[in-house]
Coordinates of N, CA and C in Angstrom, one line a residue:
X25 N -8.7 0.2 -31.0 CA -8.7 0.5 -29.7 C -8.0 -1.5 -30.0
X26 N -6.7 -2.6 -29.2 CA -6.9 -3.3 -29.2 C -6.3 -3.7 -28.5
X27 N -7.4 -5.3 -27.5 CA -8.4 -6.2 -26.4 C -8.1 -5.7 -25.3
X28 N -6.5 -6.3 -25.2 CA -6.2 -5.3 -24.3 C -6.0 -3.5 -23.4
X29 N -6.6 -3.0 -23.9 CA -6.2 -1.7 -23.6 C -7.3 -1.4 -23.9
X30 N -8.7 -2.0 -24.3 CA -9.9 -1.5 -24.4 C -10.7 -2.6 -22.9
X31 N -9.5 -3.1 -22.6 CA -10.3 -4.5 -21.9 C -9.7 -4.0 -19.8
X32 N -8.4 -3.0 -20.0 CA -7.8 -2.1 -19.2 C -8.5 -1.1 -18.9
X33 N -9.3 -0.1 -20.0 CA -9.9 0.4 -20.0 C -11.8 0.3 -19.2
X34 N -12.1 -0.8 -19.3 CA -13.1 -0.5 -19.4 C -13.0 -1.3 -17.9
X35 N -11.9 -1.7 -17.3 CA -12.0 -2.7 -15.3 C -11.5 -0.1 -14.6
X36 N -11.0 0.3 -14.9 CA -11.1 1.5 -14.7 C -12.0 2.3 -14.9
X37 N -12.9 2.0 -15.5 CA -14.0 2.5 -15.6 C -15.1 1.9 -14.4
X38 N -15.0 0.7 -14.0 CA -15.7 0.0 -13.2 C -15.4 0.2 -12.1
X39 N -13.9 0.2 -11.7 CA -13.4 0.0 -10.2 C -14.4 1.9 -10.1
X40 N -13.3 2.9 -10.8 CA -14.4 4.7 -10.5 C -15.5 4.2 -10.6
X41 N -16.1 3.7 -11.1 CA -18.5 3.7 -10.7 C -17.7 2.4 -8.8
X42 N -17.4 1.8 -9.1 CA -17.1 1.4 -7.1 C -17.4 2.7 -6.7
X43 N -16.1 3.4 -6.5 CA -15.8 4.9 -5.7 C -16.8 5.4 -5.5
X44 N -17.6 6.0 -6.7 CA -18.2 6.7 -6.9 C -19.9 6.3 -6.9
X45 N -19.4 4.9 -6.2 CA -21.2 4.1 -5.6 C -20.6 4.6 -4.0
X46 N -19.6 4.2 -3.5 CA -19.6 4.2 -1.8 C -19.5 5.9 -1.6
X47 N -19.2 7.3 -3.1 CA -19.3 8.7 -2.1 C -20.6 8.6 -2.3
X48 N -21.5 8.4 -3.5 CA -22.8 9.1 -3.3 C -23.5 8.6 -2.3
X49 N -23.0 7.5 -1.2 CA -23.6 5.9 0.0 C -23.8 7.1 1.5
X50 N -22.3 8.1 0.9 CA -21.8 8.8 2.9 C -22.8 9.9 3.0
X51 N -22.3 10.2 3.4 CA -22.9 11.1 4.3 C -21.9 11.9 4.0
X52 N -21.4 13.2 4.0 CA -20.8 14.7 4.4 C -20.0 14.3 5.0
X53 N -20.1 14.0 5.4 CA -18.7 14.5 6.8 C -18.2 12.9 7.1
X54 N -18.7 11.5 6.6 CA -17.7 10.4 6.2 C -16.5 10.0 5.5
X55 N -16.2 11.6 4.9 CA -15.8 11.3 3.4 C -14.4 11.8 4.3
X56 N -14.4 12.2 4.9 CA -13.1 12.4 5.5 C -12.4 11.8 7.0
X57 N -13.6 11.9 7.1 CA -13.4 10.8 8.6 C -12.5 8.9 8.3
X58 N -11.5 9.1 9.1 CA -10.8 8.4 9.3 C -11.3 6.9 11.4
X59 N -10.5 6.1 11.3 CA -10.6 5.3 11.8 C -10.0 5.2 13.0
X60 N -8.6 5.6 12.6 CA -7.0 5.9 13.3 C -7.0 6.6 12.4
X61 N -5.3 7.3 12.9 CA -4.0 7.9 13.0 C -3.4 7.9 11.4
X62 N -3.3 6.6 11.1 CA -2.3 6.2 9.8 C -3.7 5.7 9.6
X63 N -4.8 6.0 8.8 CA -6.1 5.2 8.2 C -7.0 5.8 6.9
X64 N -6.9 6.7 6.0 CA -6.0 6.8 5.0 C -8.3 6.8 4.0
X65 N -7.7 8.4 4.6 CA -9.8 8.5 4.1 C -10.4 7.9 2.9
X66 N -11.5 8.3 3.0 CA -12.3 8.1 1.9 C -11.7 9.3 0.2
X67 N -11.4 10.6 0.8 CA -11.1 11.8 0.1 C -10.2 11.5 -0.2
X68 N -9.0 11.4 0.2 CA -7.5 11.2 0.5 C -7.0 9.8 0.0
X69 N -8.5 8.8 -0.1 CA -7.8 7.8 -1.1 C -8.0 8.0 -3.0
X70 N -9.3 9.2 -2.9 CA -9.7 9.3 -4.7 C -8.5 10.4 -4.6
X71 N -8.0 10.8 -4.4 CA -7.7 12.1 -4.7 C -5.8 11.2 -4.1
X72 N -5.8 10.3 -3.8 CA -4.3 9.2 -3.9 C -5.1 9.0 -6.0
X73 N -6.0 7.8 -5.4 CA -6.3 7.3 -6.6 C -6.2 7.4 -8.0
X74 N -6.8 9.4 -7.8 CA -6.7 10.0 -9.0 C -4.9 10.7 -9.3
X75 N -4.1 10.9 -9.1 CA -3.1 11.8 -9.3 C -1.6 10.3 -9.0
X76 N -2.5 8.8 -9.8 CA -1.3 8.2 -8.9 C -1.8 7.9 -10.8
X77 N -3.1 8.3 -11.3 CA -3.7 8.0 -12.0 C -3.1 8.9 -13.2
X78 N -2.5 10.0 -12.9 CA -2.5 11.0 -13.5 C -0.7 10.5 -13.8
X79 N -0.3 10.7 -12.7 CA 1.1 10.1 -13.0 C 2.1 8.3 -13.3
X80 N 1.1 7.5 -13.4 CA 1.8 6.7 -14.9 C 0.6 6.3 -15.4
X81 N -0.6 6.2 -16.0 CA -0.9 6.5 -16.9 C -0.6 7.4 -18.4
X82 N -1.3 8.8 -16.6 CA -0.9 10.4 -17.9 C 0.4 10.7 -18.0
X83 N 1.0 10.6 -17.4 CA 2.7 11.4 -17.3 C 3.8 9.7 -17.6
X84 N 3.6 8.7 -17.4 CA 4.8 7.8 -18.2 C 4.3 7.1 -19.6
X85 N 3.9 7.4 -20.1 CA 2.8 6.4 -20.8 C 2.2 7.5 -21.5
X86 N 1.4 8.4 -21.4 CA 1.3 9.5 -22.0 C 2.0 10.5 -22.7
X87 N 2.1 10.8 -21.8 CA 4.0 12.0 -21.6 C 3.1 13.4 -21.4
X88 N 2.3 13.1 -21.2 CA 1.6 14.7 -20.3 C 2.1 15.0 -18.8
X89 N 1.7 15.9 -18.9 CA 2.9 16.6 -17.3 C 2.0 16.1 -16.3
X90 N 1.8 15.5 -15.7 CA 1.1 15.2 -14.9 C 1.3 16.5 -13.0
X91 N 1.6 17.8 -12.6 CA 1.6 18.6 -11.8 C 1.1 17.6 -10.4
X92 N 1.9 16.4 -10.3 CA 2.0 15.8 -9.1 C 1.8 16.1 -8.3
X93 N 1.6 16.8 -6.4 CA 1.7 16.8 -5.5 C 1.2 15.1 -4.1
X94 N 2.3 14.3 -4.7 CA 1.4 13.6 -4.3 C 1.4 13.5 -2.6
X95 N 2.6 14.6 -1.9 CA 2.4 15.0 -0.7 C 1.5 15.6 -0.8
X96 N -0.1 16.4 -1.4 CA -0.6 16.7 -0.5 C -2.3 16.0 -1.0
X97 N -2.1 14.3 -1.7 CA -3.0 13.5 -2.5 C -3.4 13.2 -0.5
X98 N -2.5 12.8 0.5 CA -3.0 12.4 1.6 C -3.5 13.5 2.5
X99 N -3.6 14.8 2.4 CA -4.2 15.5 3.2 C -5.0 16.3 2.5
X100 N -5.8 15.7 2.3 CA -6.8 16.6 0.9 C -7.9 16.2 2.4
X101 N -8.9 17.8 2.3 CA -10.1 17.8 4.0 C -11.3 18.1 3.3
X102 N -12.3 18.2 3.1 CA -13.5 19.6 3.0 C -13.9 19.2 1.3
X103 N -13.7 17.6 0.8 CA -13.6 17.6 -0.5 C -15.3 17.3 -0.4
X104 N -16.6 17.3 -1.4 CA -17.6 17.3 -1.3 C -18.3 16.0 -2.3
X105 N -19.4 15.1 -2.6 CA -18.7 13.3 -3.2 C -19.5 14.6 -4.9
X106 N -19.8 15.9 -4.8 CA -19.9 16.0 -6.6 C -18.9 16.4 -6.7
X107 N -17.1 16.6 -6.1 CA -15.6 17.3 -6.3 C -14.6 15.8 -6.8
X108 N -15.0 15.2 -5.2 CA -15.0 13.8 -5.3 C -15.3 13.3 -7.3
X109 N -16.4 13.6 -6.8 CA -16.7 12.2 -8.3 C -15.9 13.0 -9.5
X110 N -16.3 14.9 -9.9 CA -15.9 15.3 -10.5 C -14.6 15.1 -10.6
X111 N -13.2 14.9 -9.8 CA -12.3 14.9 -9.8 C -11.4 12.6 -10.9
X112 N -12.8 11.9 -9.6 CA -13.7 10.3 -10.2 C -12.8 10.5 -11.8
X113 N -14.3 11.4 -12.2 CA -13.8 11.8 -14.0 C -13.3 12.0 -14.4
X114 N -13.0 13.5 -14.1 CA -11.9 14.4 -14.5 C -10.2 12.7 -15.5
X115 N -9.6 11.8 -14.5 CA -9.2 11.1 -14.5 C -9.2 10.3 -15.4
X116 N -10.4 10.0 -15.0 CA -10.9 9.0 -17.0 C -10.6 9.9 -17.9
X117 N -11.1 10.9 -18.6 CA -11.4 11.6 -18.4 C -9.8 11.7 -19.7
X118 N -8.7 11.9 -18.8 CA -7.7 12.2 -19.0 C -6.8 10.4 -19.5
X119 N -7.1 9.3 -18.7 CA -6.5 8.7 -19.8 C -7.1 7.9 -20.2
X120 N -8.6 7.5 -20.6 CA -9.6 7.3 -22.0 C -8.1 7.8 -23.2
X121 N -8.1 8.1 -23.2 CA -7.3 8.7 -24.9 C -5.7 8.8 -25.3
X122 N -4.8 8.6 -23.8 CA -4.1 7.7 -23.8 C -4.4 6.8 -24.3
X123 N -5.2 5.5 -23.4 CA -5.2 3.8 -23.8 C -6.1 3.3 -24.8
X124 N -6.6 5.1 -25.7 CA -7.3 4.3 -26.6 C -5.8 4.4 -27.5
X125 N -5.4 4.7 -28.1 CA -4.2 5.7 -28.9 C -3.4 4.0 -28.6
X126 N -3.0 3.5 -27.2 CA -2.2 2.1 -27.2 C -2.2 1.3 -28.1
X127 N -1.0 1.1 -28.6 CA -0.8 -0.4 -29.5 C -0.5 -0.9 -28.4
X128 N 0.1 -2.3 -28.6 CA 0.6 -3.7 -28.5 C 1.4 -2.9 -28.4
X129 N 2.4 -3.1 -29.2 CA 3.9 -2.7 -29.7 C 4.6 -1.2 -28.3
X130 N 3.7 -1.0 -28.4 CA 3.9 0.3 -27.4 C 4.2 -0.5 -26.0
X131 N 3.6 -1.1 -25.0 CA 4.1 -2.4 -24.3 C 5.0 -2.0 -23.8
X132 N 5.9 -2.3 -25.1 CA 7.0 -3.2 -24.3 C 8.5 -1.5 -24.7
X133 N 7.8 -0.5 -25.2 CA 9.2 0.1 -25.2 C 9.1 1.3 -23.8
X134 N 9.7 2.2 -23.5 CA 10.2 2.6 -21.9 C 9.3 3.3 -21.5
X135 N 9.1 4.1 -20.1 CA 7.7 4.3 -20.2 C 8.3 5.3 -20.0
X136 N 8.1 7.2 -19.7 CA 8.3 8.4 -19.8 C 9.8 8.6 -18.8
X137 N 10.3 10.2 -19.5 CA 11.5 10.2 -18.5 C 11.1 10.1 -17.4
X138 N 10.0 11.0 -16.8 CA 10.4 11.0 -15.2 C 11.1 8.8 -14.9
X139 N 11.6 8.6 -13.5 CA 11.4 7.7 -12.6 C 10.3 7.9 -11.5
X140 N 10.0 6.5 -11.4 CA 9.3 6.5 -9.8 C 10.1 6.5 -9.0
X141 N 8.8 6.8 -7.1 CA 9.6 7.0 -6.4 C 11.5 6.5 -6.0
X142 N 11.2 5.4 -6.5 CA 12.8 3.8 -6.4 C 13.5 3.7 -7.7
X143 N 13.1 5.6 -7.9 CA 14.5 5.8 -9.1 C 14.1 4.8 -10.3
X144 N 12.9 3.5 -10.4 CA 14.0 3.0 -12.0 C 12.7 2.8 -12.7
X145 N 13.4 2.5 -13.8 CA 12.6 2.8 -15.5 C 11.9 1.7 -15.6
X146 N 10.7 1.5 -16.0 CA 9.4 0.9 -16.2 C 9.1 0.9 -18.1
X147 N 8.6 -0.1 -18.7 CA 8.0 0.1 -19.9 C 6.9 0.0 -19.9
X148 N 5.9 0.6 -20.8 CA 4.3 1.3 -20.9 C 3.7 0.1 -19.4
X149 N 3.7 -1.6 -20.4 CA 3.2 -3.3 -19.6 C 3.2 -2.7 -18.6
X150 N 4.6 -2.1 -18.0 CA 4.5 -2.4 -16.6 C 3.8 -1.3 -15.7
X151 N 3.8 0.2 -16.3 CA 3.2 1.0 -16.1 C 1.7 1.0 -16.1
X152 N 1.3 0.0 -16.6 CA -0.9 0.3 -17.3 C -0.5 -0.8 -16.6
X153 N 0.1 -2.7 -16.1 CA -0.7 -3.3 -15.3 C -0.6 -2.7 -14.0
X154 N 0.6 -2.0 -13.4 CA 1.1 -1.1 -12.1 C -0.3 -0.2 -11.9
X155 N -0.9 0.6 -13.0 CA -1.4 1.4 -11.9 C -2.5 1.2 -12.1
X156 N -3.4 -0.2 -13.1 CA -5.0 -1.0 -12.9 C -5.1 -1.2 -11.3
X157 N -3.8 -1.8 -10.8 CA -3.7 -3.0 -9.6 C -3.4 -2.4 -8.0
X158 N -2.9 -0.9 -8.3 CA -3.8 0.0 -7.1 C -4.8 0.9 -7.7
X159 N -5.3 1.0 -8.3 CA -6.5 2.1 -8.6 C -7.0 0.7 -8.0
X160 N -7.7 -0.2 -8.0 CA -8.0 -1.7 -7.7 C -8.4 -2.5 -6.3
X161 N -5.9 -1.2 -5.9 CA -6.3 -1.5 -4.1 C -7.0 -1.0 -3.2
X162 N -6.8 0.6 -3.8 CA -7.2 0.8 -3.2 C -8.8 1.6 -3.3
X163 N -9.4 0.9 -4.3 CA -10.9 1.0 -4.0 C -11.5 0.0 -3.7
X164 N -11.2 -1.3 -3.6 CA -11.0 -2.3 -1.6 C -10.2 -1.0 0.1
X165 N -10.0 -0.1 -0.5 CA -9.7 0.3 0.8 C -11.0 1.9 1.2
X166 N -11.4 2.2 -0.1 CA -12.9 3.0 -0.2 C -14.2 1.8 0.2
X167 N -13.8 0.5 -0.3 CA -15.1 0.6 0.0 C -14.4 -1.0 1.4
X168 N -14.2 -0.2 1.5 CA -13.4 -1.3 3.8 C -14.4 0.3 4.0
X169 N -13.8 1.8 3.8 CA -13.9 2.4 5.0 C -15.5 3.1 4.7
X170 N -15.7 2.7 4.1 CA -17.7 2.4 3.8 C -18.9 1.8 5.0
X171 N -18.1 0.5 4.6 CA -18.0 -0.6 6.0 C -17.8 -0.2 7.2
X172 N -16.7 0.4 7.2 CA -16.1 0.6 9.1 C -17.7 2.0 9.2
X173 N -17.5 2.5 8.2 CA -18.0 3.2 9.2 C -19.2 3.4 9.4
X174 N -20.4 2.6 7.7 CA -21.6 1.6 9.1 C -21.6 1.6 9.6
X175 N -20.6 0.9 10.3 CA -20.4 -0.6 10.8 C -20.2 0.1 12.8
X176 N -20.2 2.2 12.5 CA -20.1 2.7 13.5 C -21.6 2.8 14.3
X177 N -21.5 2.4 16.0 CA -22.4 2.9 16.6 C -23.1 3.8 16.9

């Protein structure tokens, strides 16, 4: 594995570990809690991260069928910490072999045949960078949800 994909995989591992720490620290009712109607719960954020990784890494880069239902990610409820952790682990298990076989020459090739929501085509490098950035942003959201939950009276 080249240094770039090794570092990227390491960062995905760290971000997933951070989300799993939050999940483990929260009571079950906090996983579906939201402080406002348009704010995603921890469970929704985890489902969305995993769906996004399946799409950007699995489908666009690895040419795997993501079978993603993006809208369903935002309606997730009732998943306990074990299921959420298993989702994160399964997502890493999916993306690990894709990244392990990715060569530097692959970064400039066009990504898989499916297109993004804005109908743009992207190369592998863009998809890889976008996926990592997206997970990092939502990991921050998960951490903020924990802080919000813990600051309630």
